[in-house]
mmCIF file of C-alpha atoms in Angstrom:
data_model
loop_
_atom_site.group_PDB
_atom_site.id
_atom_site.type_symbol
_atom_site.label_atom_id
_atom_site.label_comp_id
_atom_site.label_asym_id
_atom_site.label_seq_id
_atom_site.Cartn_x
_atom_site.Cartn_y
_atom_site.Cartn_z
ATOM 1 C CA UNK A 1 99.086 64.252 101.518
ATOM 2 C CA UNK A 2 101.144 66.824 99.640
ATOM 3 C CA UNK A 3 100.334 70.417 100.461
ATOM 4 C CA UNK A 4 99.731 73.467 98.310
ATOM 5 C CA UNK A 5 102.867 74.309 96.333
ATOM 6 C CA UNK A 6 103.901 77.801 95.275
ATOM 7 C CA UNK A 7 106.831 79.215 93.366
ATOM 8 C CA UNK A 8 108.929 81.208 93.474
ATOM 9 C CA UNK A 9 109.238 81.721 97.225
ATOM 10 C CA UNK A 10 110.835 85.139 96.852
ATOM 11 C CA UNK A 11 110.920 87.686 94.062
ATOM 12 C CA UNK A 12 112.468 91.123 93.833
ATOM 13 C CA UNK A 13 111.616 93.345 90.862
ATOM 14 C CA UNK A 14 111.658 97.005 89.984
ATOM 15 C CA UNK A 15 108.482 98.994 89.560
ATOM 16 C CA UNK A 16 106.862 98.759 86.147
ATOM 17 C CA UNK A 17 108.307 95.290 85.607
ATOM 18 C CA UNK A 18 106.154 92.175 85.257
ATOM 19 C CA UNK A 19 106.038 89.143 87.510
ATOM 20 C CA UNK A 20 104.196 85.838 87.611
ATOM 21 C CA UNK A 21 103.468 83.451 90.466
ATOM 22 C CA UNK A 22 102.521 79.795 90.221
ATOM 23 C CA UNK A 23 100.347 77.662 92.470
ATOM 24 C CA UNK A 24 99.631 73.938 92.474
ATOM 25 C CA UNK A 25 96.754 73.092 94.834
ATOM 26 C CA UNK A 26 96.250 69.885 96.740
ATOM 27 C CA UNK A 27 95.256 67.109 94.345
ATOM 28 C CA UNK A 28 91.506 66.975 93.834
ATOM 29 C CA UNK A 29 90.812 70.398 95.344
ATOM 30 C CA UNK A 30 88.316 72.172 93.122
ATOM 31 C CA UNK A 31 88.458 75.613 94.759
ATOM 32 C CA UNK A 32 91.574 77.748 94.532
ATOM 33 C CA UNK A 33 92.153 81.165 96.105
ATOM 34 C CA UNK A 34 94.774 83.849 95.658
ATOM 35 C CA UNK A 35 95.304 86.212 98.590
ATOM 36 C CA UNK A 36 97.471 89.278 99.034
ATOM 37 C CA UNK A 37 98.933 89.736 102.514
ATOM 38 C CA UNK A 38 100.560 93.088 103.128
ATOM 39 C CA UNK A 39 102.945 93.210 106.092
ATOM 40 C CA UNK A 40 101.025 93.524 109.346
ATOM 41 C CA UNK A 41 97.624 92.808 107.783
ATOM 42 C CA UNK A 42 95.371 89.834 107.275
ATOM 43 C CA UNK A 43 95.111 88.071 103.906
ATOM 44 C CA UNK A 44 92.905 89.840 101.387
ATOM 45 C CA UNK A 45 91.159 87.747 98.741
ATOM 46 C CA UNK A 46 92.142 88.668 95.187
ATOM 47 C CA UNK A 47 90.441 85.948 93.177
ATOM 48 C CA UNK A 48 88.641 82.661 93.720
ATOM 49 C CA UNK A 49 88.340 79.828 91.190
ATOM 50 C CA UNK A 50 85.962 76.900 91.175
ATOM 51 C CA UNK A 51 87.633 74.404 88.813
ATOM 52 C CA UNK A 52 88.639 76.633 85.883
ATOM 53 C CA UNK A 53 85.910 79.244 86.365
ATOM 54 C CA UNK A 54 86.165 82.506 88.290
ATOM 55 C CA UNK A 55 83.773 82.698 91.261
ATOM 56 C CA UNK A 56 84.899 86.071 92.600
ATOM 57 C CA UNK A 57 87.432 88.623 91.411
ATOM 58 C CA UNK A 58 85.831 91.740 92.846
ATOM 59 C CA UNK A 59 88.993 92.773 94.726
ATOM 60 C CA UNK A 60 91.442 92.037 91.918
ATOM 61 C CA UNK A 61 92.986 95.221 90.431
ATOM 62 C CA UNK A 62 92.200 94.175 86.908
ATOM 63 C CA UNK A 63 94.152 96.972 85.264
ATOM 64 C CA UNK A 64 97.389 95.286 86.345
ATOM 65 C CA UNK A 65 96.581 91.888 87.863
ATOM 66 C CA UNK A 66 95.418 88.808 85.990
ATOM 67 C CA UNK A 67 95.011 85.172 86.931
ATOM 68 C CA UNK A 68 94.113 81.982 85.179
ATOM 69 C CA UNK A 69 93.470 78.353 85.943
ATOM 70 C CA UNK A 70 93.107 76.943 82.476
ATOM 71 C CA UNK A 71 92.843 73.217 83.195
ATOM 72 C CA UNK A 72 91.241 73.533 86.599
ATOM 73 C CA UNK A 73 94.387 72.432 88.414
ATOM 74 C CA UNK A 74 97.347 74.785 88.803
ATOM 75 C CA UNK A 75 97.066 78.536 88.521
ATOM 76 C CA UNK A 76 99.174 81.569 87.701
ATOM 77 C CA UNK A 77 98.824 85.110 89.006
ATOM 78 C CA UNK A 78 100.452 87.900 87.024
ATOM 79 C CA UNK A 79 101.173 91.529 87.800
ATOM 80 C CA UNK A 80 101.945 93.853 84.908
ATOM 81 C CA UNK A 81 103.210 96.493 85.515
ATOM 82 C CA UNK A 82 104.113 96.244 89.201
ATOM 83 C CA UNK A 83 103.832 99.177 91.615
ATOM 84 C CA UNK A 84 105.607 99.763 94.911
ATOM 85 C CA UNK A 85 102.379 99.077 96.819
ATOM 86 C CA UNK A 86 102.238 95.557 95.360
ATOM 87 C CA UNK A 87 105.009 94.517 97.748
ATOM 88 C CA UNK A 88 103.393 91.764 99.800
ATOM 89 C CA UNK A 89 103.187 88.023 100.298
ATOM 90 C CA UNK A 90 100.940 86.323 97.765
ATOM 91 C CA UNK A 91 99.272 83.288 99.262
ATOM 92 C CA UNK A 92 97.534 80.538 97.371
ATOM 93 C CA UNK A 93 95.001 78.336 99.141
ATOM 94 C CA UNK A 94 92.764 75.478 98.098
ATOM 95 C CA UNK A 95 89.762 73.617 99.407
ATOM 96 C CA UNK A 96 88.167 70.362 98.385
ATOM 97 C CA UNK A 97 85.034 71.867 96.949
ATOM 98 C CA UNK A 98 83.085 75.053 97.138
ATOM 99 C CA UNK A 99 80.849 74.024 100.003
ATOM 100 C CA UNK A 100 83.625 72.419 102.033
ATOM 101 C CA UNK A 101 85.081 75.014 104.286
ATOM 102 C CA UNK A 102 88.623 74.156 105.222
ATOM 103 C CA UNK A 103 91.268 76.080 103.286
ATOM 104 C CA UNK A 104 94.842 74.917 103.105
ATOM 105 C CA UNK A 105 97.471 77.550 102.424
ATOM 106 C CA UNK A 106 100.668 77.365 100.448
ATOM 107 C CA UNK A 107 103.953 78.846 101.748
ATOM 108 C CA UNK A 108 103.448 82.070 99.814
ATOM 109 C CA UNK A 109 105.575 84.174 97.476
ATOM 110 C CA UNK A 110 107.176 87.231 99.016
ATOM 111 C CA UNK A 111 107.274 90.011 96.408
ATOM 112 C CA UNK A 112 109.412 93.103 96.855
ATOM 113 C CA UNK A 113 108.941 95.921 94.369
ATOM 114 C CA UNK A 114 111.777 98.476 94.371
ATOM 115 C CA UNK B 1 80.235 95.626 102.932
ATOM 116 C CA UNK B 2 81.469 92.502 104.611
ATOM 117 C CA UNK B 3 84.308 92.845 107.068
ATOM 118 C CA UNK B 4 85.862 91.255 110.129
ATOM 119 C CA UNK B 5 87.184 93.314 113.030
ATOM 120 C CA UNK B 6 89.820 91.759 115.286
ATOM 121 C CA UNK B 7 91.108 92.924 118.674
ATOM 122 C CA UNK B 8 93.603 93.406 120.176
ATOM 123 C CA UNK B 9 96.296 93.945 117.568
ATOM 124 C CA UNK B 10 98.998 92.917 120.030
ATOM 125 C CA UNK B 11 98.759 90.849 123.205
ATOM 126 C CA UNK B 12 101.510 90.088 125.661
ATOM 127 C CA UNK B 13 100.963 87.494 128.398
ATOM 128 C CA UNK B 14 103.082 85.641 130.901
ATOM 129 C CA UNK B 15 103.669 81.954 130.296
ATOM 130 C CA UNK B 16 100.878 79.961 131.900
ATOM 131 C CA UNK B 17 98.335 82.764 131.678
ATOM 132 C CA UNK B 18 95.322 82.760 129.365
ATOM 133 C CA UNK B 19 94.963 84.761 126.165
ATOM 134 C CA UNK B 20 91.715 85.891 124.546
ATOM 135 C CA UNK B 21 91.328 87.335 121.042
ATOM 136 C CA UNK B 22 88.006 88.705 119.841
ATOM 137 C CA UNK B 23 86.479 89.171 116.393
ATOM 138 C CA UNK B 24 83.245 90.627 115.115
ATOM 139 C CA UNK B 25 81.653 90.066 111.717
ATOM 140 C CA UNK B 26 79.051 91.949 109.741
ATOM 141 C CA UNK B 27 77.033 89.396 107.757
ATOM 142 C CA UNK B 28 74.518 87.469 109.841
ATOM 143 C CA UNK B 29 74.456 84.780 107.125
ATOM 144 C CA UNK B 30 78.066 83.797 107.883
ATOM 145 C CA UNK B 31 78.140 80.222 109.112
ATOM 146 C CA UNK B 32 81.787 79.206 109.458
ATOM 147 C CA UNK B 33 84.582 80.839 111.466
ATOM 148 C CA UNK B 34 88.149 79.493 111.322
ATOM 149 C CA UNK B 35 91.172 80.636 113.300
ATOM 150 C CA UNK B 36 94.665 80.541 111.840
ATOM 151 C CA UNK B 37 98.087 80.721 113.453
ATOM 152 C CA UNK B 38 100.886 82.229 111.407
ATOM 153 C CA UNK B 39 104.473 82.052 112.572
ATOM 154 C CA UNK B 40 107.005 84.461 111.142
ATOM 155 C CA UNK B 41 107.673 83.721 107.486
ATOM 156 C CA UNK B 42 105.357 80.719 107.405
ATOM 157 C CA UNK B 43 101.947 79.928 105.983
ATOM 158 C CA UNK B 44 98.732 80.364 107.996
ATOM 159 C CA UNK B 45 97.801 77.111 109.725
ATOM 160 C CA UNK B 46 94.242 76.278 110.757
ATOM 161 C CA UNK B 47 94.143 75.691 114.521
ATOM 162 C CA UNK B 48 90.432 75.528 115.261
ATOM 163 C CA UNK B 49 87.129 76.384 113.635
ATOM 164 C CA UNK B 50 83.478 76.664 114.585
ATOM 165 C CA UNK B 51 80.228 76.482 112.678
ATOM 166 C CA UNK B 52 77.196 78.585 113.364
ATOM 167 C CA UNK B 53 75.137 75.733 114.801
ATOM 168 C CA UNK B 54 77.592 75.392 117.719
ATOM 169 C CA UNK B 55 78.260 77.838 120.541
ATOM 170 C CA UNK B 56 81.620 76.554 121.716
ATOM 171 C CA UNK B 57 84.332 74.178 120.633
ATOM 172 C CA UNK B 58 87.444 73.008 122.495
ATOM 173 C CA UNK B 59 90.631 71.308 121.451
ATOM 174 C CA UNK B 60 93.037 70.786 124.351
ATOM 175 C CA UNK B 61 94.264 74.267 125.390
ATOM 176 C CA UNK B 62 92.385 76.077 122.628
ATOM 177 C CA UNK B 63 88.705 76.968 122.564
ATOM 178 C CA UNK B 64 86.493 79.115 120.377
ATOM 179 C CA UNK B 65 83.156 80.632 121.358
ATOM 180 C CA UNK B 66 80.508 82.072 119.052
ATOM 181 C CA UNK B 67 77.726 84.522 119.839
ATOM 182 C CA UNK B 68 75.533 84.675 116.741
ATOM 183 C CA UNK B 69 73.210 87.310 118.156
ATOM 184 C CA UNK B 70 76.043 89.722 118.798
ATOM 185 C CA UNK B 71 77.958 88.517 115.720
ATOM 186 C CA UNK B 72 81.209 87.971 117.523
ATOM 187 C CA UNK B 73 83.499 85.033 118.197
ATOM 188 C CA UNK B 74 86.560 84.609 120.370
ATOM 189 C CA UNK B 75 89.673 82.470 120.611
ATOM 190 C CA UNK B 76 90.766 81.355 124.069
ATOM 191 C CA UNK B 77 94.196 79.892 124.744
ATOM 192 C CA UNK B 78 94.799 78.567 128.240
ATOM 193 C CA UNK B 79 98.113 77.731 129.927
ATOM 194 C CA UNK B 80 100.002 79.656 127.256
ATOM 195 C CA UNK B 81 103.473 78.486 126.272
ATOM 196 C CA UNK B 82 106.284 80.349 124.453
ATOM 197 C CA UNK B 83 105.584 78.296 121.326
ATOM 198 C CA UNK B 84 102.113 79.881 121.196
ATOM 199 C CA UNK B 85 103.814 83.140 120.220
ATOM 200 C CA UNK B 86 102.666 83.971 116.683
ATOM 201 C CA UNK B 87 100.157 86.075 114.774
ATOM 202 C CA UNK B 88 96.585 84.799 114.997
ATOM 203 C CA UNK B 89 93.940 85.559 112.364
ATOM 204 C CA UNK B 90 90.221 85.065 112.553
ATOM 205 C CA UNK B 91 88.082 84.711 109.447
ATOM 206 C CA UNK B 92 84.423 84.514 108.531
ATOM 207 C CA UNK B 93 82.908 82.735 105.547
ATOM 208 C CA UNK B 94 80.449 84.658 103.442
ATOM 209 C CA UNK B 95 78.560 83.702 100.300
ATOM 210 C CA UNK B 96 80.142 81.272 97.813
ATOM 211 C CA UNK B 97 82.840 80.135 100.227
ATOM 212 C CA UNK B 98 84.402 83.608 100.280
ATOM 213 C CA UNK B 99 86.484 84.368 103.359
ATOM 214 C CA UNK B 100 87.233 87.685 105.014
ATOM 215 C CA UNK B 101 90.122 87.810 107.458
ATOM 216 C CA UNK B 102 90.719 89.965 110.500
ATOM 217 C CA UNK B 103 93.795 92.148 110.696
ATOM 218 C CA UNK B 104 95.635 89.785 113.036
ATOM 219 C CA UNK B 105 96.743 89.670 116.673
ATOM 220 C CA UNK B 106 100.400 89.355 117.519
ATOM 221 C CA UNK B 107 100.605 87.194 120.637
ATOM 222 C CA UNK B 108 103.793 87.276 122.674
ATOM 223 C CA UNK B 109 104.117 84.732 125.477
ATOM 224 C CA UNK B 110 106.867 85.729 127.882
ATOM 225 C CA UNK B 111 108.771 82.904 129.582
#
């Protein structure tokens, strides 16, 4: 079974620039999560999708972050404009359906904002 | 609000010794508690999980215990090996399949 795919793996930008990350979940997985993991901390949920609908985005800084999952499959997370404190690893995870617990993580995108 | 506290933040043990990592959660409605292992630069990998209708679960050298009354759960690794060295995260599932993660424990197993 193919795992969760993410790209790019690494990204370096200057503050105030824009950046976008892509995630392709495991085939058939209805629930998709985006997490932010700052160095030395646990993953923090940014947004959760069930198919193409948003279940929870309470911790997403909506003034600069946006995410979409238009066809209920792959997803993009965008930051515009980026700040220094956005430097982190952005992890995508998926699970089969909302009531099935196991999450599978992608390799992450390491973002450095200079 | 919901949160998960994890202790210790770092743990150093001698190879062959046991390691214990503890987490507490705030929402008594939480019913699923996974543990992840994350090696440097890699994705978190699920190593064991426990549901609220079970008090203990074992998988070879790894075990997890859950105390619902006290709202805490623990990871136990016996006969530690150098390849167990990694950062371990606990998590608790809240409403709508939302997960909160602990801050992580860096385990160092000394040969």
